[in-house]
PDB file of C-alpha atoms in Angstrom:
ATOM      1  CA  UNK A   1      -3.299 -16.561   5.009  1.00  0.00           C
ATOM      2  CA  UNK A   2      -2.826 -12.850   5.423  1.00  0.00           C
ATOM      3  CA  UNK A   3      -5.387 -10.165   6.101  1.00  0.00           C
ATOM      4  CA  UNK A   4      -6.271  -7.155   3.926  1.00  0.00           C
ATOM      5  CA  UNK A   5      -8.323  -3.573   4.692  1.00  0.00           C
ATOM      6  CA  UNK A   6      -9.107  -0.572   2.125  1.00  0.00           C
ATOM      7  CA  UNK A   7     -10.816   2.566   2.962  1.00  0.00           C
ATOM      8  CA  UNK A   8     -11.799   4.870   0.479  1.00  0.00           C
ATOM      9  CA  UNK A   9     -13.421   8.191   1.639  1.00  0.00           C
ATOM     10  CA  UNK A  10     -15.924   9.820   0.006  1.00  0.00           C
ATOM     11  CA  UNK A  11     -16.996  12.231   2.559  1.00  0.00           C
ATOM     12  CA  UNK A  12     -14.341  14.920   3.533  1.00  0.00           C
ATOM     13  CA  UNK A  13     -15.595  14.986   7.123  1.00  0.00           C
ATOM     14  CA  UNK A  14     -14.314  11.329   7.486  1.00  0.00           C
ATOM     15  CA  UNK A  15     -10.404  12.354   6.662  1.00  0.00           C
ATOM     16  CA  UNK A  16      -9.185  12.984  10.163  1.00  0.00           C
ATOM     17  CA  UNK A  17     -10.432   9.855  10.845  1.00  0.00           C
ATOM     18  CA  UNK A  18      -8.732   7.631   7.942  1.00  0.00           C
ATOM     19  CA  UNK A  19      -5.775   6.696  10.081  1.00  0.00           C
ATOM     20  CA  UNK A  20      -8.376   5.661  13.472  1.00  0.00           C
ATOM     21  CA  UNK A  21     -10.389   3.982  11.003  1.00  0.00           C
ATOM     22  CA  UNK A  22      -7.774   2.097   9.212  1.00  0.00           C
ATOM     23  CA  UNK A  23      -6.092   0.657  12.447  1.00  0.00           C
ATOM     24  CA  UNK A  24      -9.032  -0.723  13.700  1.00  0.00           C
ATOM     25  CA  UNK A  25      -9.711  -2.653  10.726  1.00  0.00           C
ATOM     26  CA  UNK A  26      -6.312  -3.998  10.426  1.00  0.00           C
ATOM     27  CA  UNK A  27      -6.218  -5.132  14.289  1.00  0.00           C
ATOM     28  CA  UNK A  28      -9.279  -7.071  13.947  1.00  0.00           C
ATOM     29  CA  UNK A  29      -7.476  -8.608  10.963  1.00  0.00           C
ATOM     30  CA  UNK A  30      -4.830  -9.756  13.639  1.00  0.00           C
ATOM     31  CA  UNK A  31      -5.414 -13.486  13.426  1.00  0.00           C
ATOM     32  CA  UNK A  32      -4.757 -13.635   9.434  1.00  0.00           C
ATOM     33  CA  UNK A  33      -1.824 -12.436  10.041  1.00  0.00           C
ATOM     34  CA  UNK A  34       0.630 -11.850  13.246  1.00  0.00           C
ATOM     35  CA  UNK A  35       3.996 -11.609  11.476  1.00  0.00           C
ATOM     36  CA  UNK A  36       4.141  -8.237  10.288  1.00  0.00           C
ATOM     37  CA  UNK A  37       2.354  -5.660   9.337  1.00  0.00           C
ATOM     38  CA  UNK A  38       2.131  -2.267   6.993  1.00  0.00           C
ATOM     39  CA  UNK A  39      -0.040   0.688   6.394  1.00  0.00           C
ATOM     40  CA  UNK A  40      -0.349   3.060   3.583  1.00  0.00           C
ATOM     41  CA  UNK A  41      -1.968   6.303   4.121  1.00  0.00           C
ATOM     42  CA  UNK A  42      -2.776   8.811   0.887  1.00  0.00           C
ATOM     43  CA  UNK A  43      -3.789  12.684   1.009  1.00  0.00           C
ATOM     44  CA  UNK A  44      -2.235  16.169   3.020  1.00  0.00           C
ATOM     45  CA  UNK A  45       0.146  16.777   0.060  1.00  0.00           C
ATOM     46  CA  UNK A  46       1.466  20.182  -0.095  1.00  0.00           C
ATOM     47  CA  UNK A  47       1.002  21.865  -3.593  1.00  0.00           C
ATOM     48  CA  UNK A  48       5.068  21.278  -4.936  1.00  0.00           C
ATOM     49  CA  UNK A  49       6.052  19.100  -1.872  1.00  0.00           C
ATOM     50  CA  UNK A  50       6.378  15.585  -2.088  1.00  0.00           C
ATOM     51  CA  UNK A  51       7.377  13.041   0.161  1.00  0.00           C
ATOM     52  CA  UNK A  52       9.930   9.744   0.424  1.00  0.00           C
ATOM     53  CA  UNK A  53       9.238   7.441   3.877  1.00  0.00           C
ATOM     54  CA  UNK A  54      12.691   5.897   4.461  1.00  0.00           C
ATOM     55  CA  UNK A  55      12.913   2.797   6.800  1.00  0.00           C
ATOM     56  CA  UNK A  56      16.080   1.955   8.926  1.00  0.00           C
ATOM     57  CA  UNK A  57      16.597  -0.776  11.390  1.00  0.00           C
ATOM     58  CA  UNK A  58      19.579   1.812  12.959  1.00  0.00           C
ATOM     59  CA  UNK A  59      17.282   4.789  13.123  1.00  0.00           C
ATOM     60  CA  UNK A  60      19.222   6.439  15.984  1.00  0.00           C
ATOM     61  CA  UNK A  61      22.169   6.556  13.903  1.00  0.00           C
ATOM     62  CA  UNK A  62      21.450   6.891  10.136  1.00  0.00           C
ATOM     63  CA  UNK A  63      18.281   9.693  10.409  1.00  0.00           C
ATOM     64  CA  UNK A  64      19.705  12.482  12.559  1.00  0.00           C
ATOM     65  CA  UNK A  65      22.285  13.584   9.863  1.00  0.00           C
ATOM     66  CA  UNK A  66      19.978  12.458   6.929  1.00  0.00           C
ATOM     67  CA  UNK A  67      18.928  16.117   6.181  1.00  0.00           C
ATOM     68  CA  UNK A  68      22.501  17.412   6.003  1.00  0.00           C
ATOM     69  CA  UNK A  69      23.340  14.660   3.930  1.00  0.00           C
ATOM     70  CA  UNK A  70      20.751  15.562   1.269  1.00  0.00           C
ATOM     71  CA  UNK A  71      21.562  19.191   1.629  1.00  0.00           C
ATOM     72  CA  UNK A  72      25.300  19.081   0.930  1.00  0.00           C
ATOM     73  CA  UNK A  73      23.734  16.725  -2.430  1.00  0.00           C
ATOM     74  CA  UNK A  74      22.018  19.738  -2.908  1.00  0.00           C
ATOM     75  CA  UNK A  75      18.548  18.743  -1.963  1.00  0.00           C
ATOM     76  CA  UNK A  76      16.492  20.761   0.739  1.00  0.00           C
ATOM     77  CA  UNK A  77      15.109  18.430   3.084  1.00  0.00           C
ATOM     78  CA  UNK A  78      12.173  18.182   6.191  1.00  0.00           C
ATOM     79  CA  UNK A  79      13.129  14.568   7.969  1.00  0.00           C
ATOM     80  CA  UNK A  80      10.368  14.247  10.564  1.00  0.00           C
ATOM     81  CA  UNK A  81      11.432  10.744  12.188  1.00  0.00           C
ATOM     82  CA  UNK A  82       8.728   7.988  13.265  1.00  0.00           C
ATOM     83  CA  UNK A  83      10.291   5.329  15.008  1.00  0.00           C
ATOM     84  CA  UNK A  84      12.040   3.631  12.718  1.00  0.00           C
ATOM     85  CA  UNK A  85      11.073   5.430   9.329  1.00  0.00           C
ATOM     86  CA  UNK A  86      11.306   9.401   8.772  1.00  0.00           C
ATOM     87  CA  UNK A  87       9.699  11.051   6.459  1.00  0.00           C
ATOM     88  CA  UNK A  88      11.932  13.216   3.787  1.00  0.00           C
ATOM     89  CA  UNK A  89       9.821  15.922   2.348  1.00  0.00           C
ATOM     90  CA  UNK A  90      11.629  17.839  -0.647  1.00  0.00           C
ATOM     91  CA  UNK A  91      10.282  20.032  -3.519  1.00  0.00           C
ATOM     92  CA  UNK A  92       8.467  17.662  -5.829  1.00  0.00           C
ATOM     93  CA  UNK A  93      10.736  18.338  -8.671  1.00  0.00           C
ATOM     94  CA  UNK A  94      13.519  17.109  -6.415  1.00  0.00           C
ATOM     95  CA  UNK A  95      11.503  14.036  -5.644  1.00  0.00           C
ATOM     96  CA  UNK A  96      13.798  11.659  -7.988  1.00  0.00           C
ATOM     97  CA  UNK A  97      17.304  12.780  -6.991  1.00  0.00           C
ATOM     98  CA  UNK A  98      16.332  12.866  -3.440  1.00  0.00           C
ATOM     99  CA  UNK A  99      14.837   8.772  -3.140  1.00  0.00           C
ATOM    100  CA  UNK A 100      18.105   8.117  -5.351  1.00  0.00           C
ATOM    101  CA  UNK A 101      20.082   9.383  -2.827  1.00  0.00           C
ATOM    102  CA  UNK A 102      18.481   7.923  -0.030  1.00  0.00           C
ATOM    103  CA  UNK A 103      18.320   4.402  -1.789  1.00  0.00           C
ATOM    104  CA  UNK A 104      21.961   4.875  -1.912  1.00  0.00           C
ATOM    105  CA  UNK A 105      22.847   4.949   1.792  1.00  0.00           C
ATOM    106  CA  UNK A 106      23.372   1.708   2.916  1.00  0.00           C
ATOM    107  CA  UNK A 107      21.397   1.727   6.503  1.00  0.00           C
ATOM    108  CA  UNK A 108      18.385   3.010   4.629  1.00  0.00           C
ATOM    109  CA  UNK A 109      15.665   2.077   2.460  1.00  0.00           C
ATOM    110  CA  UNK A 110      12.921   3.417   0.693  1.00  0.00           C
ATOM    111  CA  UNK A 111       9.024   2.337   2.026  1.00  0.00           C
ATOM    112  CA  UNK A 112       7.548   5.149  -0.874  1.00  0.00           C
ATOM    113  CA  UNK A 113       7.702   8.104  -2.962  1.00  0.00           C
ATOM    114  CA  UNK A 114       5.139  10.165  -3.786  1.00  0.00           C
ATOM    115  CA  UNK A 115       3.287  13.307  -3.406  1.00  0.00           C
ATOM    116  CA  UNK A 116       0.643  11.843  -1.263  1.00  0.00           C
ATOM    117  CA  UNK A 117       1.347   8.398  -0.114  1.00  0.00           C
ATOM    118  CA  UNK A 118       3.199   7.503   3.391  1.00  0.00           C
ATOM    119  CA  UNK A 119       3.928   3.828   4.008  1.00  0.00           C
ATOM    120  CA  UNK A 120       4.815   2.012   7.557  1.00  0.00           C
ATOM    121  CA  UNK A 121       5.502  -0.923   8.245  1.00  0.00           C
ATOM    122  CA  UNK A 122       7.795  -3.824  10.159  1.00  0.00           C
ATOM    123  CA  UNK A 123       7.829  -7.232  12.175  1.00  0.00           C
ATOM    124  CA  UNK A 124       5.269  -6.993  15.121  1.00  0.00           C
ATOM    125  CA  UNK A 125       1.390  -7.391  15.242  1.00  0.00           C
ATOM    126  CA  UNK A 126      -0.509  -5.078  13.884  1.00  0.00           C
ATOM    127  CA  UNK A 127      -1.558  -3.340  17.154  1.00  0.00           C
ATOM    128  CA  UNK A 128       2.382  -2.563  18.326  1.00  0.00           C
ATOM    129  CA  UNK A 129       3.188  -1.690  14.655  1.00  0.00           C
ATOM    130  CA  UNK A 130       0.275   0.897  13.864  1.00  0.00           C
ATOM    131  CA  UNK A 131       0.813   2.283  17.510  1.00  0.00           C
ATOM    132  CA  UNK A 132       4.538   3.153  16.954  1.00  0.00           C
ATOM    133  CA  UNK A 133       3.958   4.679  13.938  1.00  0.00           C
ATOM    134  CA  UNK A 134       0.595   6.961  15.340  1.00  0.00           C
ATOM    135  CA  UNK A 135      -1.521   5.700  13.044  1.00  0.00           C
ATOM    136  CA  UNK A 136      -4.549   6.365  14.760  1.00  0.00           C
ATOM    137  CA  UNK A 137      -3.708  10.420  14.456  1.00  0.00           C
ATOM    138  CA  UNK A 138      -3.243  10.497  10.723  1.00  0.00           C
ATOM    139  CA  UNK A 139      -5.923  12.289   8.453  1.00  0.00           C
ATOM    140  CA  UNK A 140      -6.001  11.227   4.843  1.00  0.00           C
ATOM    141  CA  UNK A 141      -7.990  10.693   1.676  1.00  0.00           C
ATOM    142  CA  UNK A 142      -8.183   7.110   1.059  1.00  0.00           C
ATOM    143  CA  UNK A 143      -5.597   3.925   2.465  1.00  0.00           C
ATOM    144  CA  UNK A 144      -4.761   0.366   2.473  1.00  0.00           C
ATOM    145  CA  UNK A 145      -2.981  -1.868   4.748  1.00  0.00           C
ATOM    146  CA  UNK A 146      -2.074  -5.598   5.459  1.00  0.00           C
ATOM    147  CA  UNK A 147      -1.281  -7.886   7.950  1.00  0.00           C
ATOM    148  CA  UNK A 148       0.893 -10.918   7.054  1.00  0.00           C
ATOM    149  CA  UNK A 149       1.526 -15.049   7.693  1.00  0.00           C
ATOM    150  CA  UNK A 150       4.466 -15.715   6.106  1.00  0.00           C
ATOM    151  CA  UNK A 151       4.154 -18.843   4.052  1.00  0.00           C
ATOM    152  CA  UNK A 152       7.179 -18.406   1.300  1.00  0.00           C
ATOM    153  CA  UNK A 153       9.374 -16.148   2.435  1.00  0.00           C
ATOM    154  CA  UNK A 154      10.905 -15.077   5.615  1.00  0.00           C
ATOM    155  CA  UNK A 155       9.608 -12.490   8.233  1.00  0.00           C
ATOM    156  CA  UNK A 156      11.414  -8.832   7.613  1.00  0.00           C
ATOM    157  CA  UNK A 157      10.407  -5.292   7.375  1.00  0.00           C
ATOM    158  CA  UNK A 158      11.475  -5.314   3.553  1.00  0.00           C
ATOM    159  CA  UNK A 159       8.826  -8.477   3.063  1.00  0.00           C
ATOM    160  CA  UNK A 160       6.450  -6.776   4.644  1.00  0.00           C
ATOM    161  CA  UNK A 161       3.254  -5.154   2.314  1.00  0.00           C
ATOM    162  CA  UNK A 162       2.399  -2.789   1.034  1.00  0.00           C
ATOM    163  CA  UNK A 163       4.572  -2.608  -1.462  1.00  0.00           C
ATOM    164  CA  UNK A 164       5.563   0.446  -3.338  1.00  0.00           C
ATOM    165  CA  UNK A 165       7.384  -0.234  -7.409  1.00  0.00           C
ATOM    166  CA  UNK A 166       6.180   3.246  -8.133  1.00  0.00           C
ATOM    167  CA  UNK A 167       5.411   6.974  -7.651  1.00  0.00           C
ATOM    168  CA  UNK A 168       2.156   6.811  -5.072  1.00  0.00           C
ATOM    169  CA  UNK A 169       1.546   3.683  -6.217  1.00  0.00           C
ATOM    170  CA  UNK A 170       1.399   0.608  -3.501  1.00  0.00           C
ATOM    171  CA  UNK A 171      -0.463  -2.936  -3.603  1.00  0.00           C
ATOM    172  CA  UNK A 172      -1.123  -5.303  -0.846  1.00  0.00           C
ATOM    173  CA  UNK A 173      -1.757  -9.009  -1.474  1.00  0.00           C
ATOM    174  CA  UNK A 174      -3.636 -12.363  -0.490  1.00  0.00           C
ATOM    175  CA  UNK A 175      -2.160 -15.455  -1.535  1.00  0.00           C
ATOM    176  CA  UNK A 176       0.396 -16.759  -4.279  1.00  0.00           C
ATOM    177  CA  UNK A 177       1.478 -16.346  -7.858  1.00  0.00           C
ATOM    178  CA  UNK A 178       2.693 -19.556  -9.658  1.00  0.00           C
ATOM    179  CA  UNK A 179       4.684 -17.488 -12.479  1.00  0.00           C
ATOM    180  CA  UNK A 180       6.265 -14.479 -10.518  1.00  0.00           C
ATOM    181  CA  UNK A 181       9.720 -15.308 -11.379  1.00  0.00           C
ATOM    182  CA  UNK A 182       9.429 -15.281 -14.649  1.00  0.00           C
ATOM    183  CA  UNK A 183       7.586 -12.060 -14.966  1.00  0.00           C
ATOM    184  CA  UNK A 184      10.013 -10.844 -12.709  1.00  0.00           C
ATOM    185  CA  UNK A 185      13.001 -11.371 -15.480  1.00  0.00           C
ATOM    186  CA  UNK A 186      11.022  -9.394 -18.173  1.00  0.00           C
ATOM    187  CA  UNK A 187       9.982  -6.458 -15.676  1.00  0.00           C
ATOM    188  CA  UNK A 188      13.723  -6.563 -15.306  1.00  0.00           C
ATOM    189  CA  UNK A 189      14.325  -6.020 -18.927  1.00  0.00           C
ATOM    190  CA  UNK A 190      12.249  -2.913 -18.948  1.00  0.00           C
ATOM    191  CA  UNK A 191      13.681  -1.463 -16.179  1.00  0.00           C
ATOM    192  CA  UNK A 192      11.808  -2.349 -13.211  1.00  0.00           C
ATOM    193  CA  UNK A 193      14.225  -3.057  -9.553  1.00  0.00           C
ATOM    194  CA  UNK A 194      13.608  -5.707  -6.852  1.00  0.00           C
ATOM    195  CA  UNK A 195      14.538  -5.510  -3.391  1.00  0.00           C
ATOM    196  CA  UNK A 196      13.249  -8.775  -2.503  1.00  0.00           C
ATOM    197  CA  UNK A 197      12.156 -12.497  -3.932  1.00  0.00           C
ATOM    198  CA  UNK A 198       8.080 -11.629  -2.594  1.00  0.00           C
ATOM    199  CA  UNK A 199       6.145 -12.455  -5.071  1.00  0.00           C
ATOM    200  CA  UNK A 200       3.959  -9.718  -3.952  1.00  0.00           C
ATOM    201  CA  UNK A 201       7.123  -7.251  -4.998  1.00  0.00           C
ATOM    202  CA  UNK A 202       6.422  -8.533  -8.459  1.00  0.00           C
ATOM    203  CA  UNK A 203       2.838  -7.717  -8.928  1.00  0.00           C
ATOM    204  CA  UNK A 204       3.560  -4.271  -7.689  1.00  0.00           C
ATOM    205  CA  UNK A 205       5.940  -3.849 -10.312  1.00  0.00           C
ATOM    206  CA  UNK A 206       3.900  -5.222 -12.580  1.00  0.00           C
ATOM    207  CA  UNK A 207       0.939  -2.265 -12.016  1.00  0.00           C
ATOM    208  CA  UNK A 208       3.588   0.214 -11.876  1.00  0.00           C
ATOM    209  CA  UNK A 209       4.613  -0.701 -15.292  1.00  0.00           C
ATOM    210  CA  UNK A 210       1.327  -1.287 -16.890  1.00  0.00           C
ATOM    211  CA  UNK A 211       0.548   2.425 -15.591  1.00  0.00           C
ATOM    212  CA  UNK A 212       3.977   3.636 -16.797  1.00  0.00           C
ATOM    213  CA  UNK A 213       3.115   2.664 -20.257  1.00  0.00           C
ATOM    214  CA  UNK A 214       0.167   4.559 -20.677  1.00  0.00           C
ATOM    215  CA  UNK A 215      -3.035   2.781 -18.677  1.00  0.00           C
ATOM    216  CA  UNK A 216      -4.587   3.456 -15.733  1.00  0.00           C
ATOM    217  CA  UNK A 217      -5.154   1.778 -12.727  1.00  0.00           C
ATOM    218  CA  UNK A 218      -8.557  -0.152 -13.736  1.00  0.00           C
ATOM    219  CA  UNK A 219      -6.806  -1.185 -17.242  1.00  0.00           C
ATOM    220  CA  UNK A 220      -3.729  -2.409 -15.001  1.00  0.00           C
ATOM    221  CA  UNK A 221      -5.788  -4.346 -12.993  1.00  0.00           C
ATOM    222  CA  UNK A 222      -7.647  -6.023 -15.980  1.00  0.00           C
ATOM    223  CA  UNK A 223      -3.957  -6.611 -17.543  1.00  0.00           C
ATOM    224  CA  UNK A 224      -3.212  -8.308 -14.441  1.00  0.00           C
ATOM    225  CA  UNK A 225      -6.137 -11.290 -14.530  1.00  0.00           C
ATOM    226  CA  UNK A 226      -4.602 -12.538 -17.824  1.00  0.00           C
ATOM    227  CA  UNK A 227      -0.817 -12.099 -17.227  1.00  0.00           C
ATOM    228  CA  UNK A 228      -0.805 -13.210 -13.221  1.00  0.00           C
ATOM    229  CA  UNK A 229      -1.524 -16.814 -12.504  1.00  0.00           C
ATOM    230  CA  UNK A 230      -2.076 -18.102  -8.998  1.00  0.00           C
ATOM    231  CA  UNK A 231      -4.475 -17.419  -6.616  1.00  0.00           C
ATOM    232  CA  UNK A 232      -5.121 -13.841  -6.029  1.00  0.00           C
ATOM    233  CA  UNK A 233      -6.762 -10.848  -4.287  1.00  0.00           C
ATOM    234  CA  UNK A 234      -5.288  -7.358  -4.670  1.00  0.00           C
ATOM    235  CA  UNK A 235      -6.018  -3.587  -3.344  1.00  0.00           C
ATOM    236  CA  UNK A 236      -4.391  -1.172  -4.754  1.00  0.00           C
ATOM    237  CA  UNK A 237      -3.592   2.258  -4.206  1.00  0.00           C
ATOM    238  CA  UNK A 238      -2.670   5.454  -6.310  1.00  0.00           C
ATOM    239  CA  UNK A 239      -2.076   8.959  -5.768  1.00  0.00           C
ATOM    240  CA  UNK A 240      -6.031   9.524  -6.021  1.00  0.00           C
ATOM    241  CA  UNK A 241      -7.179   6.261  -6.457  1.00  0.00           C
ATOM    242  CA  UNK A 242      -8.480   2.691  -5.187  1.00  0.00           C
ATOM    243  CA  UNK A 243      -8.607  -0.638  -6.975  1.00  0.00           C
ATOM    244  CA  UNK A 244      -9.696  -4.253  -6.153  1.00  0.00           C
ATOM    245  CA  UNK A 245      -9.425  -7.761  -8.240  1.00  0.00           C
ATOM    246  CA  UNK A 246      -9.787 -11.297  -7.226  1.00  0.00           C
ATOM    247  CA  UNK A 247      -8.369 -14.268  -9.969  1.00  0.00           C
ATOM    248  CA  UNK A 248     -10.771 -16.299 -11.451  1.00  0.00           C
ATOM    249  CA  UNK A 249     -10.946 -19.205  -8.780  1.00  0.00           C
ATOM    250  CA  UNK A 250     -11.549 -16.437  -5.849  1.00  0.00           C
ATOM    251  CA  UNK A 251     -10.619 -18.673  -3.163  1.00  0.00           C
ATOM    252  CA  UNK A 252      -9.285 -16.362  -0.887  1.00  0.00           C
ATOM    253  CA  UNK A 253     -12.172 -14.153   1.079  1.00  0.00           C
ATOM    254  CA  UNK A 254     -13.013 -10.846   0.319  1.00  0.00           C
ATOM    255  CA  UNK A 255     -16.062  -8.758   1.405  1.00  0.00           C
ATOM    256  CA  UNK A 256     -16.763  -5.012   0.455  1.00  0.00           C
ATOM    257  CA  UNK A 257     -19.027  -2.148   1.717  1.00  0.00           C
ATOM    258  CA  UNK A 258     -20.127   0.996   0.115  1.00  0.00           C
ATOM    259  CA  UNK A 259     -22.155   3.970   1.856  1.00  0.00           C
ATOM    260  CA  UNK A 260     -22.438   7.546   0.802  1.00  0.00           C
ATOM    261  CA  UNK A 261     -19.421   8.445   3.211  1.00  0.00           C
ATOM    262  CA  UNK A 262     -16.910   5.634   1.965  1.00  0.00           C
ATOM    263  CA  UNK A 263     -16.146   2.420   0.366  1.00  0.00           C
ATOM    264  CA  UNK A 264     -14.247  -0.465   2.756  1.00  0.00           C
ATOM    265  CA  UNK A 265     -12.281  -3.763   1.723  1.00  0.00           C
ATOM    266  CA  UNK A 266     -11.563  -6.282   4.056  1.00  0.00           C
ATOM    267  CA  UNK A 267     -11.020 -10.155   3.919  1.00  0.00           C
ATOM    268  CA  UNK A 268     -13.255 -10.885   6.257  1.00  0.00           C
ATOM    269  CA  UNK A 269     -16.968  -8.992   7.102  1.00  0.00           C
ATOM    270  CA  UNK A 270     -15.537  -8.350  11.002  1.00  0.00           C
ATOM    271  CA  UNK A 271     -12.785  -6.040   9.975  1.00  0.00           C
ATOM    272  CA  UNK A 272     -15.653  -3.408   8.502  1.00  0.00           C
ATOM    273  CA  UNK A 273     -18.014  -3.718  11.586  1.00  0.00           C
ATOM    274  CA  UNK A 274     -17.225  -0.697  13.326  1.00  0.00           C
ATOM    275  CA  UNK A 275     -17.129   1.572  10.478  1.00  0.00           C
ATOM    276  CA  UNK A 276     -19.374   4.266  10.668  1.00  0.00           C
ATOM    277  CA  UNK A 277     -23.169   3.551   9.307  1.00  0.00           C
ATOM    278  CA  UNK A 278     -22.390  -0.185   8.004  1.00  0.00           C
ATOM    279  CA  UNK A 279     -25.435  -1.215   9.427  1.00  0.00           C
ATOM    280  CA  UNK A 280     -26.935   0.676   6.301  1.00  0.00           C
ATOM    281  CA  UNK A 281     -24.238   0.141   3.835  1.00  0.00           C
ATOM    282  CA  UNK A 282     -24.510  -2.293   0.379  1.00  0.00           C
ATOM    283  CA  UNK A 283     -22.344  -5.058   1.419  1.00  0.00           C
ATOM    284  CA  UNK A 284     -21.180  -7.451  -0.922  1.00  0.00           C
ATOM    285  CA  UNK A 285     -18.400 -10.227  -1.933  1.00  0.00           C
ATOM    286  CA  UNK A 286     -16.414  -8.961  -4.888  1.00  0.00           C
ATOM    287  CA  UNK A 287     -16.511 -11.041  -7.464  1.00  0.00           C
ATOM    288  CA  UNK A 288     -14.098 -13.036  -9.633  1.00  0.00           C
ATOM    289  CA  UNK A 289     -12.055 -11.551 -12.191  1.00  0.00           C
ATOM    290  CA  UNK A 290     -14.116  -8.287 -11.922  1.00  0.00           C
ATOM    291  CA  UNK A 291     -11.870  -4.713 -11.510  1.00  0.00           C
ATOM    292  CA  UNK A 292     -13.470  -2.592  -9.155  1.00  0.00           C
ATOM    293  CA  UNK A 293     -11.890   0.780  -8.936  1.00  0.00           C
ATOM    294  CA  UNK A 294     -12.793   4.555  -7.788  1.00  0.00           C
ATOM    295  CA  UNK A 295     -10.706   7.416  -8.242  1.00  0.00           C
ATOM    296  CA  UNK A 296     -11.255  10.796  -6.898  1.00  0.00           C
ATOM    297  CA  UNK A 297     -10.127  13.222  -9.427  1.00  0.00           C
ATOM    298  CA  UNK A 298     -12.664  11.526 -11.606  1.00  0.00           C
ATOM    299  CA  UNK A 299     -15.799  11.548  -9.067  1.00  0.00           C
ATOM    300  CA  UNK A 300     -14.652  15.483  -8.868  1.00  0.00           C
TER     301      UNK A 300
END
């Protein structure tokens, strides 16, 4: 049992508030989940900046020569450290060599690349881990986040969601697949890279993948209902955009909310209560084996 929450803003007005809005939801989703817990937060991109959140559990140590480190690779670097991640902003055509090198430091490890997406997370509730990251001060476009009971798979920062298998691309999860090692092995074969055994990893990597070859995230998402078995609900996040799918069964709870200044995911009605207007918004319960995806540089 874990607990999920998507926001998806529609009104500019709202995007100082994405981060505010965000935590809230995920603390009332406390109870689903008390293990760990993880943000991701899209939008503030500089035109030619992107971004790489790295994640150490020796912060005091491996981030105050990071930018040096990068430099002398010859890679200008901005580290702006958040408890234990720091955020690595290089010129976007710089992004690749620059998470290379930082995968390649042993005390570190990459939470996401991008040029919008920032990801947090670790071991804690979701109250101590949003408030040592200031969650509650960060503006954005659109953002996901999860709060976790581990049930196959032990308690770290690295098994924490979201997950990110590609460029501004993350995916947090509800429940289990029955076939993720398998599709693990052929992700393998075209190139894909684990860090852990979550199945959630896997379906990440999956999307990234599907997306790589050509479809986008709503085709990704449909791929996903015939090639994922197990008991399923997904949100997903891209550089612009916001997807949801639930397997056929749909046993795990869902509920969804759209008004003219947002659309919300959470697994349960309570995490969307103190959203702004819900007491006018279409609420509904997603249903099974139906995409449901917005983007925002195709509502432009």
């Amino acid at each position: 049992m874990c607990g999920i929450v998507g926001l998806f803003l529609k009104d500019k007005a709202l995007e100082p508030r994405l981060g505010a809005l965000l935590a809230d939801m995920l603390v009332t989703m406390t109870d689903r989940g008390p293990d760990s817990a993880g943000i991701a937060i899209y939008g503030g991109g500089e035109k030619g900046r992107a971004r790489i959140t790295a994640q150490s559990a020796a912060p005091e140590t491996e981030f105050p020569g990071l930018a040096d480190a990068l430099r002398a690779a010859g890679i200008e670097a901005d580290v702006t450290v958040k408890s234990t991640h720091a955020v690595v902003e290089v010129a976007a055509d710089r992004l690749d060599a620059a998470r290379a090198a930082i995968a390649a430091r042993p005390g570190l490890r990459v939470m996401s690349a991008g040029e919008s997406v920032e990801i947090y997370k670790e071991v804690g509730l979701p109250k101590d881990v949003l408030a040592r990251f200031d969650i509650a001060k960060m503006a954005g476009t659109h953002g996901i986040g999860h709060t976790r009971m581990a049930t196959e798979s032990a308690v770290t920062t690295l098994g924490a969601h979201p997950f990110s298998t590609g460029a501004d691309q993350c995916l947090v999860h509800n429940g289990s697949l029955s076939n993720h090692n398998n599709l693990r092995r052929e992700l393998v074969k075209k190139g894909m890279t684990f860090e852990t055994q979550n199945d959630t990893e896997v379906a990440a990597a999956y999307i990234s993948n599907e997306m790589a070859e050509g479809r986008d995230l709503g085709e990704a998402l449909t791929g996903a209902l015939d090639d994922l078995d197990g008991f399923f609900t997904f949100v997903v996040g891209t550089k612009s955009g916001f997807g949801v799918v639930r397997d056929p069964i749909a046993c795990k709870p869902a509920v969804m909310a759209e008004t003219d200044q947002y659309i919300a995911f959470g697994s349960e009605y309570r995490a969307l209560v103190n959203l702004p207007g819900i007491e006018t918004a279409r609420v509904w319960e997603p249903e099974p084996a139906t995409v449901y995806f917005w983007d925002h540089e195709k509502a432009a």
